[in-house]
Coordinates of C-alpha atoms and ligand atoms in Angstrom, one line a residue:
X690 CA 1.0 -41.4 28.7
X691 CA -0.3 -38.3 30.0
X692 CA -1.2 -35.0 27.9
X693 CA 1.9 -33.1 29.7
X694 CA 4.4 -36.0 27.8
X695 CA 2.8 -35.0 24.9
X696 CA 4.0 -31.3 24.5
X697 CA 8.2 -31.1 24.7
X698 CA 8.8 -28.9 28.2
X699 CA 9.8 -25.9 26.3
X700 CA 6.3 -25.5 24.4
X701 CA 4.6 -26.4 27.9
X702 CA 6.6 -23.3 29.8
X703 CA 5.5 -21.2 26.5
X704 CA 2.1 -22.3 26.9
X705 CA 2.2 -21.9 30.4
X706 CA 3.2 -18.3 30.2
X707 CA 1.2 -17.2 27.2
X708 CA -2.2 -19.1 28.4
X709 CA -1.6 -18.7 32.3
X710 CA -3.8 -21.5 33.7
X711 CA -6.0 -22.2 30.6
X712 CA -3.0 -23.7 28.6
X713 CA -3.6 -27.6 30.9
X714 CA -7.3 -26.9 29.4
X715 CA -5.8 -26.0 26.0
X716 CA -3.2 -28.7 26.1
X717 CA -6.2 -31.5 26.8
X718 CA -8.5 -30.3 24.4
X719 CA -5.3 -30.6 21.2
X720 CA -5.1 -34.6 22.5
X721 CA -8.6 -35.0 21.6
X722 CA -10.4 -34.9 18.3
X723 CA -12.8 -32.0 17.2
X724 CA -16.2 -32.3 19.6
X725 CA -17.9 -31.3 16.0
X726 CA -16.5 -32.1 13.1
X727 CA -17.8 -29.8 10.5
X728 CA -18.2 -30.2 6.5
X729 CA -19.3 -27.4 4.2
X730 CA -22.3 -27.2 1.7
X731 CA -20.8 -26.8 -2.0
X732 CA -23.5 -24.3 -3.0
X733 CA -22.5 -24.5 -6.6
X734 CA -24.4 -27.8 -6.9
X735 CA -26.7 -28.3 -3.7
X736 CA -28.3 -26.8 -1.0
X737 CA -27.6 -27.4 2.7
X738 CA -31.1 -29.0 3.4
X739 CA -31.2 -31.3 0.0
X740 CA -27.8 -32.4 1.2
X741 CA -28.7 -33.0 4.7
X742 CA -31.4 -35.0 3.6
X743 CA -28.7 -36.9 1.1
X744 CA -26.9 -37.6 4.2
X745 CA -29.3 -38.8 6.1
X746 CA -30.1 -41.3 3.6
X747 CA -26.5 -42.5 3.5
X748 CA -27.1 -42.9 7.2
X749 CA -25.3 -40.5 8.8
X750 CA -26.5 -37.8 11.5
X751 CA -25.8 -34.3 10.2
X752 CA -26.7 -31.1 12.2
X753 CA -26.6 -27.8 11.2
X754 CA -24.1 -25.4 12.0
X755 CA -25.8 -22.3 14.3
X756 CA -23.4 -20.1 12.2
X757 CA -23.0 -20.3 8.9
X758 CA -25.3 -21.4 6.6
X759 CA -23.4 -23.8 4.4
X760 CA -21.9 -25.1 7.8
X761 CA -23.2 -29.0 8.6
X762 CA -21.3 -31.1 11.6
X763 CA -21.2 -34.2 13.0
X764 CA -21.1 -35.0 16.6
X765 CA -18.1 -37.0 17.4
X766 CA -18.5 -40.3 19.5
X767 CA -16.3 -41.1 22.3
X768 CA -14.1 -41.4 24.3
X769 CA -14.7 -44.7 24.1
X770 CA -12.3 -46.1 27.3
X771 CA -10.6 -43.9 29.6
X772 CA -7.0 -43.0 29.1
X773 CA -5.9 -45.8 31.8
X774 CA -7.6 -49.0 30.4
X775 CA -5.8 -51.9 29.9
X776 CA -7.3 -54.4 27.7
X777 CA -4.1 -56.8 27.7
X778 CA -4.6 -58.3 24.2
X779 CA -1.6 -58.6 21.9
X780 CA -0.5 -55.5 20.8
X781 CA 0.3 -54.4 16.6
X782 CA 1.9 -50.7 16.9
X783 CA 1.0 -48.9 14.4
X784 CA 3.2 -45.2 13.0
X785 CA 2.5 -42.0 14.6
X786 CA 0.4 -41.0 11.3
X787 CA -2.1 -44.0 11.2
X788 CA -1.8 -44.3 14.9
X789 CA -3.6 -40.5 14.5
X790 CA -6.3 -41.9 11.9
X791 CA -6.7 -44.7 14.3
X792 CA -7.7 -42.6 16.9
X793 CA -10.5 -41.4 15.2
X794 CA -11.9 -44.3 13.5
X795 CA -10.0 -45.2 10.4
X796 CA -9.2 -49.0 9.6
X797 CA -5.3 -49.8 9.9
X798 CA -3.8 -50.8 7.1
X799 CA -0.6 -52.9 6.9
X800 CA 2.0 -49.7 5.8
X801 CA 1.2 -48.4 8.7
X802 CA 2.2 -51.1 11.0
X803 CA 5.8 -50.5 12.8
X804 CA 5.4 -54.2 14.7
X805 CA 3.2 -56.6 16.0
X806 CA 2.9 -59.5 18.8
X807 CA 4.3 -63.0 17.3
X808 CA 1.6 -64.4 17.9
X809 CA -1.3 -62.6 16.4
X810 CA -3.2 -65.0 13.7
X811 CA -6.1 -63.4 11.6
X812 CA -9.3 -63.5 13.2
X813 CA -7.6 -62.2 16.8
X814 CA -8.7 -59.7 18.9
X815 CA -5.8 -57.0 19.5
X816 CA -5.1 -54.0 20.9
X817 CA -3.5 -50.8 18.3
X818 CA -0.7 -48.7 20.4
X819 CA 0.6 -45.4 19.2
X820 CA 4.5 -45.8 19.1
X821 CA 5.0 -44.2 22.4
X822 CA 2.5 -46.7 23.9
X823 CA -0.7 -45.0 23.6
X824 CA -3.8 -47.4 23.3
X825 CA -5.4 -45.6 20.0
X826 CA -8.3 -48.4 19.3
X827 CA -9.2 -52.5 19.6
X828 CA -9.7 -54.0 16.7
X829 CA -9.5 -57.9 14.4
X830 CA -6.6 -58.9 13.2
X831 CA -7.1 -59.6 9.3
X832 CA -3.4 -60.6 8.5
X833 CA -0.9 -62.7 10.8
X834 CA 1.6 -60.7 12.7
X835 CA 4.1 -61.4 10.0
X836 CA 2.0 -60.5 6.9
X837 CA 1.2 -57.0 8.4
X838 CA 4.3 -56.3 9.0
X839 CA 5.5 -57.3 5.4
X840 CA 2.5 -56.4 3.3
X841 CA 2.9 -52.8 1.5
X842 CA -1.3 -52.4 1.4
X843 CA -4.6 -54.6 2.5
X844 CA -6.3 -54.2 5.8
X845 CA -3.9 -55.4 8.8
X846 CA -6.8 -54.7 11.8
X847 CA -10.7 -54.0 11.3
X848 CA -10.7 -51.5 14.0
X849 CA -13.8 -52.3 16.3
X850 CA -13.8 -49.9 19.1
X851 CA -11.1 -46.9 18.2
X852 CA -10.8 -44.5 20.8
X853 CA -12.7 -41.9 19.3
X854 CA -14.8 -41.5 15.8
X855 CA -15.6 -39.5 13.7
X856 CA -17.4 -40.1 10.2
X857 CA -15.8 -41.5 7.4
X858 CA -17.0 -39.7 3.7
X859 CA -14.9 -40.2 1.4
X860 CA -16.5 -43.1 0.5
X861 CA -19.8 -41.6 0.3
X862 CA -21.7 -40.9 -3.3
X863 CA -22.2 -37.4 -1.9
X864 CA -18.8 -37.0 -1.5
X865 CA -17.8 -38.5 -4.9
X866 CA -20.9 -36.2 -6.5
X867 CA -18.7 -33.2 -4.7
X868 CA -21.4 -32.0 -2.8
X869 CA -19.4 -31.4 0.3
X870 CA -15.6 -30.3 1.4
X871 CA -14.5 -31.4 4.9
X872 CA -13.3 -28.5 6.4
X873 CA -13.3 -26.5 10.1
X874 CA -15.2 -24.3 11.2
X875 CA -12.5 -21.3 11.7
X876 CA -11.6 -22.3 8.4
X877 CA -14.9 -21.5 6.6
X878 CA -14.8 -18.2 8.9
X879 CA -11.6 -17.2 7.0
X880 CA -13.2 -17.2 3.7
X881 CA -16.4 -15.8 5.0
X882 CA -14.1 -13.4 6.7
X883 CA -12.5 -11.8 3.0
X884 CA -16.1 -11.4 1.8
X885 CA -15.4 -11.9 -1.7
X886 CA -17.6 -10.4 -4.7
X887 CA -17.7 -11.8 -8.0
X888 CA -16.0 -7.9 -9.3
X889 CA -12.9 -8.9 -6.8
X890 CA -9.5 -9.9 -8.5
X891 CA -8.4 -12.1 -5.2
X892 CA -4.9 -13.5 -4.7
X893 CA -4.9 -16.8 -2.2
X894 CA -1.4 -17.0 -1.6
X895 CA -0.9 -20.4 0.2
X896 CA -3.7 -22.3 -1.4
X897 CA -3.6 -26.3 -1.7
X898 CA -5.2 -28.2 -0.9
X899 CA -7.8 -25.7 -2.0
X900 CA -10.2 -25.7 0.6
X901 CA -10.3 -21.9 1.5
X902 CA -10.1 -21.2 -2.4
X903 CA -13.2 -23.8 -3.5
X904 CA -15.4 -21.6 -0.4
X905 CA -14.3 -18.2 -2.1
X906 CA -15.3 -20.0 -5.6
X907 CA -18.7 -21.1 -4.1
X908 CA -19.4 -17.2 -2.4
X909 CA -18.5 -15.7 -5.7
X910 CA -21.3 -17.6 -7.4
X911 CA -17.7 -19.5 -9.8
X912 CA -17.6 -15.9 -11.3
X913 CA -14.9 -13.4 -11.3
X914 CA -11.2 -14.2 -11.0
X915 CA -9.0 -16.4 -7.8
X916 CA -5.2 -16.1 -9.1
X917 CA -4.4 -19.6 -6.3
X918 CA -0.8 -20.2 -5.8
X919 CA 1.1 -22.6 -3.9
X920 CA 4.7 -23.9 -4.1
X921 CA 3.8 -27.9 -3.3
X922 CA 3.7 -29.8 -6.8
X923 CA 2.1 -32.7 -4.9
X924 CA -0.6 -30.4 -2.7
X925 CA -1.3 -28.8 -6.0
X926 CA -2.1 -32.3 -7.9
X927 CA -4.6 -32.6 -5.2
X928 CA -6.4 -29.4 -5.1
X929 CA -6.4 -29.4 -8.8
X930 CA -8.4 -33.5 -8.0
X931 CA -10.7 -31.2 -5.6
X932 CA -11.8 -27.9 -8.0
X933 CA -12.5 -30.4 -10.4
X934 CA -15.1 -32.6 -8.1
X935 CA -16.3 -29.6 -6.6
X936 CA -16.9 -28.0 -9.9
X937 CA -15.1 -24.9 -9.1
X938 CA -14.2 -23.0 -12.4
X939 CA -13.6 -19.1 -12.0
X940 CA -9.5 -20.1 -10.0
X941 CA -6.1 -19.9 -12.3
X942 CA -3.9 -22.4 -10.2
X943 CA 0.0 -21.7 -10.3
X944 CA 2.9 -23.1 -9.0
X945 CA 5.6 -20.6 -7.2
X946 CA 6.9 -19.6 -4.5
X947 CA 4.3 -16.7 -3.3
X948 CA 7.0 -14.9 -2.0
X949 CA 7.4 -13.4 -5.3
X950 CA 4.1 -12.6 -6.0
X951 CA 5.2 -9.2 -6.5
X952 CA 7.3 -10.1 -9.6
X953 CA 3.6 -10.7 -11.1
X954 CA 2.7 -7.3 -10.8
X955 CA -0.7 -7.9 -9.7
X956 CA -2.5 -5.5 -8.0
X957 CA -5.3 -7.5 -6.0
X958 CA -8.3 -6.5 -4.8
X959 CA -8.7 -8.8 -2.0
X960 CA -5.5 -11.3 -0.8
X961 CA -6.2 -14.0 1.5
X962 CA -2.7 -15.3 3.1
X963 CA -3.5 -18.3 5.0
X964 CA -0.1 -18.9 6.2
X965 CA 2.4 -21.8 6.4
X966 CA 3.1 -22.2 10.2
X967 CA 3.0 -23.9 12.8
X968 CA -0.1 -25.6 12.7
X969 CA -0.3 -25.7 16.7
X970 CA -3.8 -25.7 17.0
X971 CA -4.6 -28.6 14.7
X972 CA -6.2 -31.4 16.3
X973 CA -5.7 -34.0 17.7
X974 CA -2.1 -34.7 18.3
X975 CA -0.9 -37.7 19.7
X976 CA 2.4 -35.6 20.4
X977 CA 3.7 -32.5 19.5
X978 CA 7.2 -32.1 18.4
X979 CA 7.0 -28.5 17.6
X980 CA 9.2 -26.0 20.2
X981 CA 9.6 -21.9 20.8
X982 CA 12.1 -22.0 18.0
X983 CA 10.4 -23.1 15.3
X984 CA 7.4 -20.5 16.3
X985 CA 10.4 -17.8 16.3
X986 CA 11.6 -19.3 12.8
X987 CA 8.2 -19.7 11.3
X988 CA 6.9 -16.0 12.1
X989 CA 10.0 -14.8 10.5
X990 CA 9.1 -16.7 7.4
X991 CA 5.3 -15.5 7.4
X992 CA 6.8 -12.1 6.7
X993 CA 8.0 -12.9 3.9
X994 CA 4.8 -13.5 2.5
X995 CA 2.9 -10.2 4.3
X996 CA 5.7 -8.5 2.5
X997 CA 5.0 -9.4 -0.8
X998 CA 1.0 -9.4 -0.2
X999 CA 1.6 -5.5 0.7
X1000 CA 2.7 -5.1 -2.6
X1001 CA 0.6 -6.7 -4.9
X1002 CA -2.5 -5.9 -3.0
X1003 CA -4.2 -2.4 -4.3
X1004 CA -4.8 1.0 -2.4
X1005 CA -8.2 0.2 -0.6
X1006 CA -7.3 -3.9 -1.1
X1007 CA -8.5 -6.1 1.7
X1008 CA -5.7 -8.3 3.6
X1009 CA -7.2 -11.3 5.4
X1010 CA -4.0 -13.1 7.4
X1011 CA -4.9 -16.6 9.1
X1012 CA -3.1 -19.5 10.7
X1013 CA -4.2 -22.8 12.3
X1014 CA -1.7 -22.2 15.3
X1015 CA -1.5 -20.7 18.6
X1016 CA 1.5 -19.0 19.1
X1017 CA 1.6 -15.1 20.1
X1018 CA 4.4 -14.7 17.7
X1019 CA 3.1 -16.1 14.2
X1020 CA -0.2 -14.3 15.2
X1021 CA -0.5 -11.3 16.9
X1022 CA 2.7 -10.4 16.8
X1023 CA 2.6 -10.3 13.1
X1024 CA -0.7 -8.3 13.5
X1025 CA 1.4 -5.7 14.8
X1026 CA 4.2 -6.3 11.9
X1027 CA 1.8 -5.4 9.0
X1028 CA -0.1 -2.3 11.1
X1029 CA 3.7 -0.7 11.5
X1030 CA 3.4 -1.0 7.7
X1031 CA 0.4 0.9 7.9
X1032 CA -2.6 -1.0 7.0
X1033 CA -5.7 -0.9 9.4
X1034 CA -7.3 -3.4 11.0
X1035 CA -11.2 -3.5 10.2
X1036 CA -13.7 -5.5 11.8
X1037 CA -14.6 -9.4 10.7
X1038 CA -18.6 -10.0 9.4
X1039 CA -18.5 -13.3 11.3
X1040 CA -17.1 -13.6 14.8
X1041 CA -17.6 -16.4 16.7
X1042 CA -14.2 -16.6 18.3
X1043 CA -12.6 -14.8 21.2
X1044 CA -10.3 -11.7 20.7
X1045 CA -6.7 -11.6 20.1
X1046 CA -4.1 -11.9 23.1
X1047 CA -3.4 -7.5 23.7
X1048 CA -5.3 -6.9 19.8
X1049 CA -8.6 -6.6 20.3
X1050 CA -9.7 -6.4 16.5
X1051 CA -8.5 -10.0 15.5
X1052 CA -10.6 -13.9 15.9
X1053 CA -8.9 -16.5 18.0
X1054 CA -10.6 -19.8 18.2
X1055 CA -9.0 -21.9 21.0
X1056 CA -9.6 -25.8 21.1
X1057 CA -11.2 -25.6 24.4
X1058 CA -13.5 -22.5 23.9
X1059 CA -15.1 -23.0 20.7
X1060 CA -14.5 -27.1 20.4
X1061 CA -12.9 -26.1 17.2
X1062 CA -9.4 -26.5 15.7
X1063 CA -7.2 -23.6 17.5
X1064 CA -7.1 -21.0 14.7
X1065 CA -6.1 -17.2 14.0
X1066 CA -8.0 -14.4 11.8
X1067 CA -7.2 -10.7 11.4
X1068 CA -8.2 -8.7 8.3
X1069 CA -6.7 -5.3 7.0
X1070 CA -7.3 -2.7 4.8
X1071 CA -5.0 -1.3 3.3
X1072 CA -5.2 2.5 3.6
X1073 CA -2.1 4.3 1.8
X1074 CA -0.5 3.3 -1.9
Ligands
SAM781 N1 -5.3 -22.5 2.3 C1 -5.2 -23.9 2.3 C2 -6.6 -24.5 2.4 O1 -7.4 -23.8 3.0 O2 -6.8 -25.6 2.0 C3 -4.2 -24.5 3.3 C4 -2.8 -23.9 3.1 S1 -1.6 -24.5 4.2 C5 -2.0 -23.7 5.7 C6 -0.2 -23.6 3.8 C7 0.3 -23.8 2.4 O3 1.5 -23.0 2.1 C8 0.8 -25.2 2.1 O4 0.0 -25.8 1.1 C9 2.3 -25.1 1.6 O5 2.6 -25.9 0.5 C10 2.2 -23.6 1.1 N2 3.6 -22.9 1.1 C11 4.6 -23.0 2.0 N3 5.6 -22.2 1.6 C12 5.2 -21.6 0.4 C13 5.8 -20.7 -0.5 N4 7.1 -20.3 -0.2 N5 5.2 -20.3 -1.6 C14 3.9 -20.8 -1.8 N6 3.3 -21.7 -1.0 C15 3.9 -22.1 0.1

């Protein structure tokens, strides 16, 4: 299967027009994984060189990021065949989510087997398709066909060659030690981005799993005060899993739906809203389902929540709005929603991105530029009470 079976027509056309001749470029880039696949430094317990050096030892190949200073990457390795290689082995096919972890490098475990040739025994060599037929990695057989396909956990293939990899930490002591948090580049830029000070009352409005919130911890030096919210009770359980490891103590973590903040009557000095949406520009994507009408739908949600971060956010309070998609409509066009409500665009301290599509003030990271997730960052100030 091709990259152009991968996006529905109607996001292609929408790509098509938006992009010009860039989206085939765009398009190719989403299939693959990140070229770098960044981490960042928890700098409330370690610096970037002692950890690099903690890597190394765990034998890894860290770099450091050009960037940011608590940025490390690792290159990823691959492609490993070409999209055409047929390696006619029997074939286990494996659910679009683990097909995805496949893809990069992750084992394949038995719940995330769909079906699997009759005849495979443990021991044989097969080949791991995506449901739609995409060869995702090669790999041993541990179980028999009928065992993976039964078995609710255990290893079903040792994958040998996946298609791409990048590394696996979470096994790592450094990892466990919570010296690190996996996170992109644009990502870290959004934090960086809100340039928070340990004075700052800051509202993060969409917040699990907590990786922009544990970066504003780590720049405020765990001092001062992160009111985190999120509506997921199971996203929360996680990020609450991931202050704790990263030792992040100055955040107050509540459950709601942020587009009541107001009733809170909060009056922020900072608000990052790092919006549900779309989530285009993640990477990679064996397909997208995603069409124009959810963008439409989803933009009309996200201002919901600028709404309600207008209001709670004090006279002279920072807005930093970002998204992980694409679209003109959940980006941009939103841009142009919040200045009508008269808050000011200002200029971002990092800026490593390209400039918005007719904004000129905002970051957009496309995956084909920058080798990074695609991404969205515009900050605001807001002027008038
Ligand atoms: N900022 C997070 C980070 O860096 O790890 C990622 C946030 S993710 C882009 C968007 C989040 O918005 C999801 O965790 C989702 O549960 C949350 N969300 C969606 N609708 C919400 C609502 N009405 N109120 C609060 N949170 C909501």
């Amino acid at each position: 299967m091709g990259y152009e079976e991968a996006f529905p027509p109607e996001l292609r056309e929408y790509y098509a027009k938006l992009f010009g001749r860039e989206a085939e470029e765009i398009m190719a880039s989403l299939r693959t994984p990140v070229e770098k696949y960044y981490i960042r430094v928890n700098t409330l317990k370690t610096s970037r060189s002692k950890l690099m050096d903690i890597l190394r030892k765990e034998g890894l190949k860290p770099k450091r990021s050009p960037y940011l200073k608590e940025g490390i990457y690792f290159e990823r390795e691959g492609p490993n065949f070409d999209d055409d290689y047929e390696p006619g082995l029997p074939v286990v096919r494996a659910n679009k989510f683990a097909s995805e972890s496949v893809y990069q490098g992750a084992m394949l475990y038995a719940p995330g087997v769909l079906q699997a040739d009759k005849r495979i025994k443990p021991g044989d060599k097969v080949e791991i398709k995506d449901p739609r037929g995409l060869l995702v990695g090669i790999g041993i057989a541990r179980m028999s066909a009928k065992e993976m396909i039964l078995s609710t956990r255990g290893l079903a293939v040792e994958v040998t060659l996946p298609k791409f990899r990048l590394p696996s930490l979470s096994e790592l002591e450094s990892f466990k030690k919570g010296l690190f948090y996996a996170q992109s580049l644009p990502s870290m830029v959004a934090s960086r981005v809100l340039e928070p000070s340990e004075e700052d009352l800051i509202v993060d409005m969409a917040a699990a799993p907590g990786g922009k919130t544990s970066h504003i911890a780590q720049l405020m030096g765990n001092r001062g005060e992160i009111i985190a919210m999120d509506k997921s009770r199971n996203r929360l359980r996680k990020m609450e899993e991931e202050l704790e490891r990263l030792g992040v103590k100055n955040v107050k973590l509540i459950r709601m739906d942020s587009r009541k903040l107001p009733e809170l009557g909060i009056e922020a000095d900072k608000i990052l809203l790092d919006a549900p949406c779309t989530a285009l520009g993640i990477r990679p994507k064996l397909w997208e389902s995603r069409t124009p009408k959810d963008i439409e739908a989803t933009a009309r949600y996200q201002r919901h929540f600028i709404n309600a971060a207008i209001k709670s956010l004090r006279k002279g309070g920072v807005l930093v709005y970002s998204t992980c998609t694409l679209s003109y409509e959940e980006n941009e066009a939103n841009v142009r929603y919040i200045l009508e409500k008269g808050l000011k665009l200002e200029e971002q301290s990092v800026f490593i991105g390209s400039h918005g599509i007719g904004v000129e003030d905002v970051q957009r990271f496309y995956p084909n530029r920058h080798l990074t997730q695609g991404f969205f960052i515009a900050r605001f100030r807001k002027v008038q009470a």
